[in-house]
Coordinates of C-alpha atoms in Angstrom, one line a residue:
Chain A
M1 CA 131.9 -141.8 12.8
I2 CA 129.4 -141.1 10.1
L3 CA 130.0 -143.1 6.9
P4 CA 128.8 -141.3 3.8
L5 CA 126.0 -143.7 2.7
R6 CA 125.3 -143.3 -0.9
G7 CA 123.3 -146.3 -1.6
L8 CA 124.1 -148.8 -4.3
T9 CA 127.6 -148.2 -5.6
T10 CA 127.6 -147.7 -9.3
S11 CA 131.1 -147.1 -10.3
R12 CA 133.2 -149.7 -11.9
L13 CA 136.9 -149.4 -11.3
P14 CA 139.2 -151.6 -13.3
S15 CA 142.9 -151.2 -13.0
L16 CA 144.1 -147.6 -13.3
H17 CA 140.8 -146.6 -15.0
H18 CA 139.4 -143.1 -14.4
H19 CA 136.1 -141.8 -15.6
K20 CA 133.3 -139.6 -14.4
P21 CA 130.7 -141.1 -12.2
P22 CA 128.1 -143.0 -14.2
P23 CA 124.4 -142.3 -13.6
P24 CA 122.9 -144.2 -10.7
R25 CA 121.7 -147.6 -11.7
T26 CA 118.3 -148.6 -10.5
A27 CA 117.4 -152.1 -9.5
T28 CA 115.2 -152.7 -12.4
I29 CA 117.5 -155.1 -14.2
S30 CA 115.3 -157.6 -15.8
S31 CA 115.3 -160.8 -13.7
A32 CA 113.1 -162.8 -16.0
L33 CA 114.7 -166.1 -16.5
S34 CA 114.4 -167.4 -20.1
I35 CA 113.7 -170.9 -18.7
P36 CA 111.8 -170.9 -15.4
D37 CA 112.8 -173.3 -12.6
E38 CA 109.7 -175.4 -13.2
A39 CA 110.6 -176.2 -16.8
L40 CA 113.9 -177.7 -15.7
T41 CA 112.9 -179.4 -12.4
S42 CA 110.0 -181.2 -14.2
R43 CA 112.6 -182.7 -16.5
G44 CA 114.7 -184.0 -13.7
F45 CA 117.2 -181.2 -13.2
T46 CA 117.6 -179.6 -9.8
F47 CA 119.6 -176.4 -8.9
H48 CA 122.2 -176.2 -6.1
R49 CA 124.0 -173.2 -4.8
T50 CA 126.5 -174.8 -2.4
P51 CA 129.2 -177.4 -2.7
Q52 CA 127.3 -179.6 -0.4
N53 CA 126.6 -183.0 -2.0
L54 CA 128.7 -182.0 -5.0
N55 CA 130.9 -184.9 -5.9
L56 CA 134.2 -183.4 -7.0
D57 CA 135.3 -186.4 -9.0
H58 CA 132.1 -186.2 -11.0
L59 CA 132.6 -182.5 -11.4
N60 CA 136.2 -183.1 -12.5
S61 CA 134.9 -185.5 -15.1
V62 CA 132.6 -182.8 -16.6
F63 CA 135.6 -180.4 -16.7
V64 CA 137.7 -183.0 -18.5
A65 CA 134.8 -183.8 -20.9
V66 CA 134.6 -180.2 -22.1
G67 CA 138.4 -180.0 -22.5
F68 CA 139.6 -178.5 -19.2
P69 CA 142.8 -180.0 -17.8
R70 CA 142.1 -182.4 -15.0
R71 CA 142.8 -180.7 -11.7
D72 CA 143.6 -181.9 -8.3
P73 CA 140.3 -182.5 -6.5
E74 CA 141.8 -181.2 -3.2
K75 CA 142.6 -177.9 -4.9
I76 CA 139.1 -177.8 -6.4
K77 CA 137.8 -178.2 -2.9
V78 CA 139.8 -175.3 -1.7
A79 CA 138.7 -173.2 -4.6
L80 CA 135.0 -173.9 -3.9
E81 CA 135.4 -173.1 -0.3
H82 CA 136.7 -169.7 -1.4
T83 CA 134.1 -169.1 -4.0
D84 CA 131.4 -166.5 -3.4
S85 CA 128.7 -167.9 -5.5
M86 CA 128.1 -171.0 -7.4
L87 CA 125.4 -172.8 -9.2
W88 CA 125.3 -176.4 -10.4
V89 CA 122.6 -178.6 -11.9
E90 CA 122.1 -182.1 -10.7
Y91 CA 120.5 -184.7 -13.0
E92 CA 118.1 -186.6 -10.7
K93 CA 118.4 -189.9 -12.6
T94 CA 122.2 -190.2 -12.1
K95 CA 122.6 -187.8 -9.2
K96 CA 125.5 -186.4 -11.1
P97 CA 126.4 -182.7 -11.8
V98 CA 125.7 -181.9 -15.4
A99 CA 126.2 -178.1 -15.4
F100 CA 128.2 -175.8 -13.3
A101 CA 129.5 -172.2 -12.9
R102 CA 131.0 -170.2 -10.1
A103 CA 132.0 -166.6 -9.3
T104 CA 134.8 -165.2 -7.2
G105 CA 135.3 -161.6 -6.1
D106 CA 135.3 -159.1 -3.3
G107 CA 131.7 -159.5 -2.4
V108 CA 130.8 -155.8 -3.0
F109 CA 132.2 -154.4 -6.3
N110 CA 133.6 -157.1 -8.6
A111 CA 132.9 -160.7 -9.5
I112 CA 134.5 -162.9 -12.1
I113 CA 132.7 -166.0 -13.4
W114 CA 134.8 -169.1 -13.9
D115 CA 134.5 -172.7 -14.9
V116 CA 131.2 -172.5 -16.8
V117 CA 130.6 -176.1 -18.0
V118 CA 127.8 -178.2 -19.3
D119 CA 128.3 -182.0 -19.7
P120 CA 128.5 -182.6 -23.5
S121 CA 125.6 -185.1 -23.3
F122 CA 123.4 -182.4 -21.9
Q123 CA 124.4 -179.5 -24.1
G124 CA 121.9 -177.7 -26.3
I125 CA 118.9 -177.8 -24.0
G126 CA 119.4 -174.5 -22.2
L127 CA 121.2 -175.6 -19.1
G128 CA 124.2 -173.3 -19.6
R129 CA 122.0 -170.4 -20.1
A130 CA 119.9 -171.3 -17.1
V131 CA 123.0 -171.5 -14.9
M132 CA 124.4 -168.3 -16.1
E133 CA 121.2 -166.3 -15.8
R134 CA 120.7 -167.5 -12.2
L135 CA 124.3 -166.9 -11.2
V136 CA 124.2 -163.3 -12.6
E137 CA 120.9 -162.7 -10.9
E138 CA 122.3 -163.8 -7.6
L139 CA 125.3 -161.5 -8.0
V140 CA 123.2 -158.5 -9.0
S141 CA 120.8 -159.1 -6.1
R142 CA 123.9 -158.8 -3.8
G143 CA 124.7 -155.4 -5.4
I144 CA 127.6 -156.7 -7.5
V145 CA 127.1 -155.2 -10.9
N146 CA 130.7 -155.4 -12.2
I147 CA 130.6 -158.9 -13.4
A148 CA 133.3 -160.2 -15.7
L149 CA 134.6 -163.4 -17.3
Y150 CA 137.1 -164.7 -19.7
S151 CA 135.6 -166.3 -22.7
E152 CA 137.2 -168.7 -25.2
P153 CA 136.7 -167.4 -28.7
R154 CA 134.3 -170.2 -29.7
V155 CA 131.8 -169.4 -27.0
L156 CA 131.6 -165.6 -27.3
G157 CA 128.2 -166.2 -29.0
F158 CA 127.0 -168.0 -25.9
Y159 CA 127.8 -165.1 -23.6
R160 CA 126.6 -162.2 -25.8
P161 CA 122.9 -162.9 -25.6
L162 CA 123.3 -163.1 -21.8
G163 CA 124.4 -159.5 -21.8
F164 CA 128.1 -159.8 -21.9
V165 CA 130.2 -157.5 -24.0
A166 CA 133.8 -158.1 -25.0
D167 CA 136.4 -155.4 -24.5
P168 CA 134.0 -152.6 -23.5
D169 CA 135.6 -149.2 -24.1
G170 CA 138.8 -151.0 -25.1
I171 CA 139.3 -152.6 -21.7
K172 CA 141.3 -155.8 -22.3
G173 CA 141.4 -158.9 -20.3
M174 CA 145.0 -159.8 -19.6
V175 CA 146.7 -162.9 -18.2
Y176 CA 150.1 -163.2 -16.7
S177 CA 152.4 -165.5 -18.6
R178 CA 155.5 -166.8 -16.9
K179 CA 157.3 -167.2 -20.2
N180 CA 156.7 -163.5 -20.9
N181 CA 158.7 -162.7 -17.8
K182 CA 162.1 -161.6 -19.1
K183 CA 163.9 -162.1 -15.9
K184 CA 162.8 -165.7 -15.8
S185 CA 164.1 -166.3 -19.2
Q186 CA 167.7 -166.0 -17.9
F187 CA 167.3 -169.2 -16.1
L188 CA 165.7 -171.3 -18.8
Chain B
M1 CA 170.3 -140.4 22.9
Q2 CA 169.8 -142.5 19.8
T3 CA 171.1 -145.5 21.7
S4 CA 168.7 -145.1 24.6
S5 CA 165.7 -144.6 22.3
S6 CA 166.7 -147.7 20.3
A7 CA 166.8 -149.6 23.6
S8 CA 163.3 -148.5 24.3
S9 CA 162.3 -149.6 20.8
L10 CA 164.0 -152.9 21.5
C11 CA 161.8 -153.4 24.5
A12 CA 158.8 -152.8 22.4
V13 CA 160.1 -155.3 19.8
D14 CA 160.7 -157.8 22.5
C15 CA 157.3 -157.4 23.9
I16 CA 155.7 -157.7 20.5
F17 CA 157.5 -160.9 19.5
N18 CA 157.8 -162.3 23.0
R19 CA 161.2 -163.7 22.5
S20 CA 164.7 -162.8 23.5
N21 CA 166.4 -160.7 20.9
Q22 CA 170.2 -160.7 21.4
Q23 CA 170.9 -158.5 18.4
P24 CA 171.0 -154.8 18.9
Y25 CA 169.0 -154.1 15.8
P26 CA 166.9 -156.1 13.4
S27 CA 169.5 -157.7 11.2
S28 CA 167.8 -157.5 7.9
F29 CA 164.7 -156.1 6.3
N30 CA 163.0 -159.4 6.3
F31 CA 160.7 -159.3 9.2
N32 CA 157.2 -160.7 9.5
L33 CA 155.2 -158.4 11.7
G34 CA 152.4 -161.0 12.3
L35 CA 150.7 -158.6 14.7
P36 CA 147.1 -158.5 15.6
T37 CA 145.5 -156.1 13.2
G38 CA 144.3 -153.6 15.7
S39 CA 147.7 -152.8 17.1
R40 CA 149.8 -152.9 14.0
K41 CA 150.3 -149.2 13.3
L42 CA 151.9 -148.3 16.6
K43 CA 154.3 -151.3 16.6
V44 CA 155.4 -150.8 13.0
S45 CA 156.6 -147.3 13.9
K46 CA 158.6 -148.6 16.9
L47 CA 160.2 -151.3 14.8
N48 CA 161.0 -148.7 12.1
A49 CA 162.9 -146.7 14.7
G50 CA 165.2 -149.6 15.4
F51 CA 165.5 -149.9 11.6
W52 CA 166.8 -146.5 11.1
E53 CA 170.1 -147.3 12.7
S54 CA 170.7 -150.4 10.7
I55 CA 169.8 -148.5 7.5
R56 CA 172.1 -145.6 8.3
S57 CA 175.1 -147.7 9.2
G58 CA 174.7 -150.3 6.5
L59 CA 173.0 -148.9 3.5
I60 CA 173.6 -145.3 2.9
K61 CA 176.8 -144.9 0.8
N62 CA 176.5 -141.2 0.3
N63 CA 173.9 -138.6 1.1
T64 CA 172.2 -138.3 -2.2
T65 CA 172.2 -141.9 -3.4
Q66 CA 168.8 -143.3 -3.9
V67 CA 169.1 -146.8 -2.7
I68 CA 166.7 -149.3 -4.2
E69 CA 166.2 -152.8 -2.9
P70 CA 167.9 -155.5 -5.1
P71 CA 165.8 -156.2 -8.2
S72 CA 163.2 -158.9 -7.5
S73 CA 164.8 -162.3 -7.8
P74 CA 162.9 -164.9 -9.9
E75 CA 160.4 -167.2 -8.4
E76 CA 162.8 -170.1 -8.1
E77 CA 164.4 -168.4 -5.1
E78 CA 163.5 -170.4 -2.0
E79 CA 163.2 -167.5 0.3
P80 CA 159.6 -166.4 0.7
L81 CA 158.8 -162.8 -0.1
P82 CA 158.8 -160.9 3.2
Q83 CA 155.5 -159.4 4.2
E84 CA 156.9 -155.9 4.6
F85 CA 160.2 -154.3 3.4
V86 CA 161.8 -151.1 2.3
L87 CA 161.5 -150.7 -1.5
V88 CA 163.2 -147.4 -2.0
E89 CA 165.2 -145.1 0.2
K90 CA 166.1 -141.6 -0.7
T91 CA 168.0 -138.9 1.1
L92 CA 166.8 -135.4 0.1
P93 CA 169.2 -132.4 0.0
D94 CA 167.9 -131.1 3.3
G95 CA 168.8 -134.3 5.0
T96 CA 165.3 -135.7 5.2
V97 CA 165.2 -139.4 4.5
E98 CA 162.3 -140.9 2.8
Q99 CA 161.5 -144.6 2.6
I100 CA 158.9 -146.3 0.5
I101 CA 157.7 -149.3 2.2
F102 CA 156.0 -152.2 0.5
S103 CA 153.6 -154.3 2.5
S104 CA 151.3 -157.2 1.7
G105 CA 149.9 -157.5 5.2
A106 CA 149.4 -153.9 6.4
E107 CA 146.2 -152.6 7.6
V108 CA 144.9 -150.0 5.3
D109 CA 143.3 -146.9 6.8
I110 CA 140.1 -146.5 4.8
Y111 CA 140.1 -142.8 5.0
D112 CA 143.7 -142.7 3.7
L113 CA 142.6 -145.0 0.9
Q114 CA 139.6 -142.8 0.0
A115 CA 141.9 -139.8 -0.1
L116 CA 144.2 -141.6 -2.4
C117 CA 141.4 -142.6 -4.7
D118 CA 140.3 -139.0 -4.7
K119 CA 143.8 -137.9 -5.7
V120 CA 143.8 -140.1 -8.7
G121 CA 140.4 -139.0 -9.7
W122 CA 138.3 -142.1 -9.1
P123 CA 134.6 -141.7 -8.3
R124 CA 133.8 -142.1 -4.6
R125 CA 132.7 -145.4 -3.2
P126 CA 131.0 -145.9 0.2
L127 CA 133.6 -146.4 2.9
S128 CA 131.8 -149.4 4.3
K129 CA 132.0 -151.1 0.9
L130 CA 135.6 -150.2 0.5
A131 CA 136.4 -151.8 3.8
A132 CA 134.4 -154.9 2.9
A133 CA 136.2 -155.2 -0.4
L134 CA 139.6 -155.0 1.2
K135 CA 138.6 -157.5 3.8
N136 CA 137.3 -159.9 1.1
S137 CA 140.4 -159.5 -1.0
Y138 CA 143.0 -162.3 -0.9
M139 CA 145.9 -159.9 -0.9
V140 CA 146.2 -156.2 -0.4
A141 CA 149.5 -154.7 -1.2
T142 CA 150.4 -151.2 -0.2
L143 CA 153.1 -148.6 -0.6
H144 CA 153.7 -146.2 2.3
S145 CA 156.0 -143.3 2.4
V146 CA 157.8 -142.7 5.7
K147 CA 159.7 -139.4 6.1
K148 CA 162.2 -138.6 8.8
S149 CA 164.1 -135.4 9.1
A150 CA 167.8 -135.7 9.8
G151 CA 168.3 -136.7 13.4
E152 CA 164.6 -136.9 14.1
E153 CA 163.1 -139.7 16.1
L154 CA 160.0 -141.5 14.9
T155 CA 157.6 -140.9 17.7
G156 CA 153.9 -141.2 17.1
P157 CA 152.1 -144.2 15.7
S158 CA 151.8 -142.9 12.2
S159 CA 154.1 -139.9 12.2
G160 CA 155.2 -139.2 8.6
K161 CA 153.6 -142.4 7.3
K162 CA 151.6 -141.8 4.2
L163 CA 149.7 -144.2 1.9
I164 CA 150.9 -143.6 -1.6
G165 CA 150.0 -146.8 -3.5
M166 CA 147.8 -149.8 -3.4
A167 CA 146.8 -152.9 -5.4
R168 CA 144.6 -155.8 -4.4
A169 CA 143.8 -159.2 -5.7
T170 CA 140.8 -161.4 -5.3
S171 CA 141.3 -165.2 -5.5
D172 CA 139.8 -168.6 -4.9
H173 CA 143.0 -169.5 -3.1
A174 CA 143.7 -172.3 -5.5
F175 CA 143.7 -171.5 -9.2
N176 CA 142.9 -168.0 -10.1
A177 CA 143.6 -164.5 -8.9
T178 CA 142.5 -161.2 -10.4
I179 CA 144.2 -157.9 -9.7
W180 CA 142.0 -154.8 -9.1
D181 CA 142.3 -151.2 -8.0
V182 CA 145.9 -150.5 -8.8
L183 CA 146.8 -147.0 -7.9
V184 CA 149.8 -144.8 -7.2
D185 CA 149.7 -141.3 -5.8
P186 CA 150.3 -138.9 -8.8
S187 CA 153.2 -137.2 -7.1
Y188 CA 154.9 -140.6 -6.8
Q189 CA 154.2 -141.8 -10.3
G190 CA 156.9 -142.3 -12.9
Q191 CA 159.4 -143.8 -10.5
G192 CA 158.6 -147.5 -11.1
L193 CA 156.5 -147.9 -8.0
G194 CA 153.5 -149.2 -9.8
K195 CA 155.7 -151.7 -11.5
A196 CA 157.2 -152.8 -8.2
L197 CA 153.7 -153.1 -6.7
I198 CA 152.6 -155.4 -9.4
E199 CA 155.8 -157.4 -9.5
K200 CA 155.7 -158.1 -5.8
I201 CA 152.0 -159.1 -6.0
I202 CA 152.7 -161.5 -8.8
R203 CA 155.6 -163.0 -7.0
A204 CA 153.6 -163.4 -3.8
L205 CA 150.8 -165.1 -5.7
L206 CA 153.1 -167.4 -7.6
Q207 CA 154.7 -168.4 -4.3
R208 CA 151.3 -169.4 -3.0
D209 CA 150.9 -171.5 -6.1
I210 CA 148.1 -169.4 -7.7
G211 CA 149.0 -170.0 -11.3
N212 CA 146.4 -168.0 -13.2
I213 CA 146.9 -164.3 -12.5
T214 CA 144.5 -162.0 -14.4
L215 CA 143.4 -158.5 -14.6
F216 CA 141.4 -156.0 -16.8
A217 CA 143.3 -153.1 -18.2
D218 CA 142.2 -149.8 -19.7
S219 CA 143.5 -149.5 -23.3
K220 CA 145.9 -146.8 -22.0
V221 CA 147.7 -149.2 -19.6
V222 CA 147.7 -152.4 -21.6
E223 CA 151.4 -151.6 -22.5
F224 CA 152.3 -151.1 -18.9
Y225 CA 151.0 -154.5 -18.0
R226 CA 152.4 -156.1 -21.1
N227 CA 155.8 -155.0 -19.9
L228 CA 155.2 -156.8 -16.7
G229 CA 154.4 -160.1 -18.3
F230 CA 150.7 -159.9 -18.9
E231 CA 149.3 -160.8 -22.3
P232 CA 146.0 -159.5 -23.7
D233 CA 143.6 -162.0 -25.2
P234 CA 145.8 -165.0 -24.8
E235 CA 144.8 -167.6 -27.4
G236 CA 141.9 -165.3 -28.4
I237 CA 140.4 -165.5 -24.9
K238 CA 138.4 -162.3 -24.4
G239 CA 137.5 -160.4 -21.3
M240 CA 133.8 -159.7 -21.2
F241 CA 131.6 -157.6 -18.9
W242 CA 127.9 -157.8 -18.1
Y243 CA 126.0 -154.8 -19.4
P244 CA 129.0 -152.4 -18.9
R245 CA 128.0 -148.7 -18.5
F246 CA 129.8 -147.3 -21.4

C-alpha cells in the first residue's frame, strides 16, 4: 500500500477543533539557546536526558521544595519510564538534581510538558530557561510542534519569553475534577 | 438455522478462549476479548453473532425501543469497566437492528479513522503518523456501529461494522493523562455518544489510578466538557501552547 507521504505534519488538532490547514512550517525554528551548554558546564552543571543516575528521592525533595505534593517514588519511577523526553540538570558538587522537566505525548503530534522545577537555591541563574529551551528543541527536532503545558498563574511570565502563549484562539486547558462529577455527589 | 450457526460461533469462541464454555451464549456483555491484535476483527464478529441471540431474548422489550446500557455507575463500583460493550441498541422500523459498541481495546483501521477525520473536516495527517500516534497512546476508545437486518446472519469479518467515533488519551501511566482527538461522525452526533465516549474514558483512567485527567478544548466545546466534569483554568492554571499557528 502506498501511504500519502506529506512530509512534516503541520496541523494541530485539539479536541473537536476544526480549521483549515495551516501553511507548511519549515524547520527554521530558531534553535539558538540563550545560554550555551558551555556556560553551564563550566559552572558545574551537567545535562542529562534519561532517568539513569537520577536519584528519585532527591528529585522528590526538589518537587517538595517548590511546593508540589510529595509523591510515591515508585509512581514517579513508572511515570519516568513512560515519559518521552526529559531533561535534568545535575550539580556536580553535590551530584544532586537541581532542575528538571519532562514531556509526555504520542511521539508524533502532541507533547505536554510537566513537572518543570528548579531547586529554590539554584533559581534565578537561568537553569529553568536552559532546561525548557533544550526540551522544546528536542521535541521540535522529533517533529513534534504541538507542545503544550499547564502553567500556574505566577509563572506565566516565565513561559511567555520561551514562546508559550496562553489560551491561543480561545482554547482552554481543562482539568477533570471529581467533585464536579454530579453523579458522584450522590454518594458523598 | 440460527441454532446451528450459533453453535458454529460457539466453536469459534471456544477456540479463541481455549476453555470449555458450558453456557449456550455469552451470559453478559462483559467480555474481555484479549485477542492478539492481528486477528481481532474476525473474532469480534463471530462473538457478536452469539451475542445477537442473548440480546434478542433478553433485552428487546418492543421493536422500537432504543435500549441504552445502564447509566455509568460511579467509580466506587468494584467491577472494572469491560473493554468492550454495547452502548446503545436500536431497532429501526424496517427491522434492522443497530448497535453502537464502545471499545477501549479495539484495533482501529487507520483508513477508517482517516475517513472519519475527513467527515468531521479535520486536515489530513500522514497515515503512518496516525498509526504511530495511536500506538503511542495510552488508551484509544472507539465507537463502532454494527447493523444487522432482521434475521440476517453476521458473516464477514467486518460486515456492517463502521467506525463512528474515537477519542484517545496519552499518559505517563502514573499521574497525568491528556485526552486528544475526540470525534464523532456528524450523522451520529447529538445522541450523547461523545458524552459517553468521554465518560467511559474518564472512568477507565480513574480505575487505573490516573488522577490528573486533562484536555484542551476549543472555546465552542468548553461547555460540553464542563458538563462532563472538566474545569477550565482551575485555580488560575492556564493552558499554554508553544508558538501556536493562529
